[in-house]
Amino acid sequence: MKNITLYNLSTPYLYILFILLLPFETPNLVLFILAFILGLTIDAFYDTPGLHTTACVLLAFVRILFISITVQKEGFDNEPEPTLSIMGFRWFFTYALILTVFHHFFLFNMEVFRFSEIQYTLGRVLLSSLFTVFLILVSGLLFFKSKERK
């Protein structure tokens, strides 16, 4: 997906789906290690040392906060993973959108690293986040069986 861009404003980063779909029971240390390894791997292919790694670790941190705020502790037994088919469209869309915006905002700001191009950067964050969330939802609809939430 590295070469898929729309007018040099929107680039999808579908690799964040790996972090988003990890089960709720994943220990925080394991989550951070997996996020670090994923970001390091992406950095190796994109030739951006540390950029995607830090964005993935931030994504793991925001994921922990979001899940602790929105999901009841007693619901972990019935809903082991945050997928579209288990959690429902509204929750999953909110989850994917908020976490994607955090990831992209940090990634693009670290890439540019100056406030003089903040409008261009915010435009890239918005368009790339929408494109990425669209692809995440499409993949969720294609690969996950529909199952009603209890």
Tab-separated table of C-alpha atoms in Angstrom:
chain	number	residue	atom	x	y	z
A	1	MET	CA	0.000	0.000	0.000
A	2	LYS	CA	3.082	2.193	0.053
A	3	ASN	CA	2.507	3.448	-3.489
A	4	ILE	CA	-1.235	4.090	-3.164
A	5	THR	CA	-1.818	7.821	-2.754
A	6	LEU	CA	-4.558	10.189	-3.805
A	7	TYR	CA	-3.137	13.471	-5.103
A	8	ASN	CA	-0.246	13.214	-2.630
A	9	LEU	CA	-2.684	14.126	0.149
A	10	SER	CA	-4.096	10.785	1.233
A	11	THR	CA	-2.034	7.710	2.011
A	12	PRO	CA	-3.670	4.687	3.655
A	13	TYR	CA	-1.775	2.974	6.455
A	14	LEU	CA	-3.698	-0.275	6.781
A	15	TYR	CA	-0.992	-1.865	8.944
A	16	ILE	CA	-2.509	-0.227	12.036
A	17	LEU	CA	-5.346	-2.736	11.733
A	18	PHE	CA	-3.015	-5.296	13.318
A	19	ILE	CA	-2.856	-3.256	16.527
A	20	LEU	CA	-6.553	-2.390	16.436
A	21	LEU	CA	-7.670	-6.026	16.208
A	22	LEU	CA	-5.540	-7.476	19.003
A	23	PRO	CA	-7.692	-9.142	21.692
A	24	PHE	CA	-8.722	-7.232	24.799
A	25	GLU	CA	-6.832	-9.693	27.020
A	26	THR	CA	-3.484	-8.867	25.395
A	27	PRO	CA	-1.171	-7.724	28.210
A	28	ASN	CA	-0.009	-4.128	27.876
A	29	LEU	CA	3.661	-5.091	27.721
A	30	VAL	CA	2.999	-7.526	24.879
A	31	LEU	CA	0.893	-4.890	23.109
A	32	PHE	CA	3.721	-2.348	23.289
A	33	ILE	CA	6.293	-4.892	22.109
A	34	LEU	CA	4.117	-5.931	19.150
A	35	ALA	CA	3.480	-2.278	18.255
A	36	PHE	CA	7.202	-1.559	18.448
A	37	ILE	CA	8.082	-4.532	16.210
A	38	LEU	CA	5.355	-3.623	13.701
A	39	GLY	CA	6.522	-0.001	13.542
A	40	LEU	CA	10.150	-1.073	13.199
A	41	THR	CA	9.229	-3.378	10.322
A	42	ILE	CA	7.292	-0.633	8.538
A	43	ASP	CA	10.182	1.795	9.099
A	44	ALA	CA	12.530	-0.678	7.439
A	45	PHE	CA	10.373	-0.756	4.300
A	46	TYR	CA	9.539	2.969	4.229
A	47	ASP	CA	13.106	4.056	5.082
A	48	THR	CA	11.860	6.280	7.912
A	49	PRO	CA	13.916	5.411	10.986
A	50	GLY	CA	11.740	5.555	14.088
A	51	LEU	CA	8.807	7.466	12.604
A	52	HIS	CA	6.311	4.622	12.297
A	53	THR	CA	7.701	2.948	15.418
A	54	THR	CA	6.844	5.886	17.650
A	55	ALA	CA	3.451	6.324	15.976
A	56	CYS	CA	2.620	2.637	16.547
A	57	VAL	CA	3.655	2.760	20.200
A	58	LEU	CA	1.496	5.883	20.657
A	59	LEU	CA	-1.355	4.026	18.944
A	60	ALA	CA	-0.982	1.157	21.431
A	61	PHE	CA	-1.117	3.633	24.322
A	62	VAL	CA	-4.235	5.392	22.995
A	63	ARG	CA	-5.828	1.973	22.363
A	64	ILE	CA	-5.363	1.046	26.024
A	65	LEU	CA	-6.947	4.340	27.131
A	66	PHE	CA	-9.865	4.086	24.693
A	67	ILE	CA	-10.705	0.505	25.627
A	68	SER	CA	-10.469	1.207	29.348
A	69	ILE	CA	-12.916	4.105	28.957
A	70	THR	CA	-15.460	2.539	26.590
A	71	VAL	CA	-15.579	-1.167	27.436
A	72	GLN	CA	-16.891	-2.469	30.736
A	73	LYS	CA	-14.497	-4.767	32.586
A	74	GLU	CA	-17.091	-7.525	32.951
A	75	GLY	CA	-17.676	-7.533	29.174
A	76	PHE	CA	-14.248	-8.981	28.357
A	77	ASP	CA	-15.426	-12.578	28.768
A	78	ASN	CA	-18.218	-12.203	26.248
A	79	GLU	CA	-16.363	-9.990	23.767
A	80	PRO	CA	-12.722	-11.113	23.495
A	81	GLU	CA	-11.653	-8.952	20.579
A	82	PRO	CA	-12.536	-5.555	19.103
A	83	THR	CA	-13.833	-6.587	15.682
A	84	LEU	CA	-16.605	-5.102	13.604
A	85	SER	CA	-18.738	-8.236	13.829
A	86	ILE	CA	-18.465	-8.561	17.627
A	87	MET	CA	-18.560	-4.957	18.856
A	88	GLY	CA	-20.974	-3.525	16.315
A	89	PHE	CA	-20.572	-0.864	13.652
A	90	ARG	CA	-20.950	2.279	15.787
A	91	TRP	CA	-18.417	1.282	18.446
A	92	PHE	CA	-15.921	-0.101	15.938
A	93	PHE	CA	-16.202	2.933	13.658
A	94	THR	CA	-15.606	5.303	16.594
A	95	TYR	CA	-12.727	3.141	17.814
A	96	ALA	CA	-11.066	2.952	14.396
A	97	LEU	CA	-11.592	6.637	13.620
A	98	ILE	CA	-10.235	8.020	16.903
A	99	LEU	CA	-7.203	5.745	16.967
A	100	THR	CA	-6.445	6.335	13.290
A	101	VAL	CA	-6.620	10.117	13.703
A	102	PHE	CA	-4.236	9.955	16.683
A	103	HIS	CA	-1.807	7.765	14.739
A	104	HIS	CA	-1.912	9.867	11.572
A	105	PHE	CA	-1.748	13.198	13.404
A	106	PHE	CA	1.406	12.154	15.234
A	107	LEU	CA	2.932	10.479	12.165
A	108	PHE	CA	2.428	13.403	9.795
A	109	ASN	CA	3.451	16.036	12.327
A	110	MET	CA	6.663	14.168	13.076
A	111	GLU	CA	7.271	13.790	9.341
A	112	VAL	CA	6.947	17.517	8.616
A	113	PHE	CA	8.106	18.742	12.062
A	114	ARG	CA	7.242	22.404	11.560
A	115	PHE	CA	4.178	24.528	12.150
A	116	SER	CA	4.487	26.542	8.936
A	117	GLU	CA	2.736	23.750	7.003
A	118	ILE	CA	0.050	22.981	9.573
A	119	GLN	CA	-2.870	23.413	7.140
A	120	TYR	CA	-1.354	20.994	4.637
A	121	THR	CA	-0.532	18.552	7.437
A	122	LEU	CA	-4.045	18.706	8.902
A	123	GLY	CA	-5.490	18.131	5.427
A	124	ARG	CA	-3.284	15.062	5.022
A	125	VAL	CA	-4.306	13.814	8.471
A	126	LEU	CA	-7.999	14.205	7.686
A	127	LEU	CA	-7.920	12.670	4.211
A	128	SER	CA	-5.536	9.848	5.121
A	129	SER	CA	-7.556	9.020	8.217
A	130	LEU	CA	-10.781	8.838	6.224
A	131	PHE	CA	-9.130	6.687	3.548
A	132	THR	CA	-7.584	4.364	6.139
A	133	VAL	CA	-10.826	4.003	8.138
A	134	PHE	CA	-12.715	3.307	4.910
A	135	LEU	CA	-10.290	0.491	4.064
A	136	ILE	CA	-10.470	-0.844	7.633
A	137	LEU	CA	-14.278	-0.953	7.474
A	138	VAL	CA	-14.240	-2.590	4.047
A	139	SER	CA	-11.807	-5.240	5.263
A	140	GLY	CA	-13.976	-5.741	8.349
A	141	LEU	CA	-17.041	-6.264	6.192
A	142	LEU	CA	-15.221	-8.600	3.804
A	143	PHE	CA	-13.358	-10.836	6.221
A	144	PHE	CA	-15.495	-11.057	9.339
A	145	LYS	CA	-18.733	-12.967	9.629
A	146	SER	CA	-21.710	-11.044	10.876
A	147	LYS	CA	-22.672	-11.871	14.439
A	148	GLU	CA	-25.071	-9.970	16.656
A	149	ARG	CA	-23.823	-8.361	19.795
A	150	LYS	CA	-25.577	-9.559	22.947
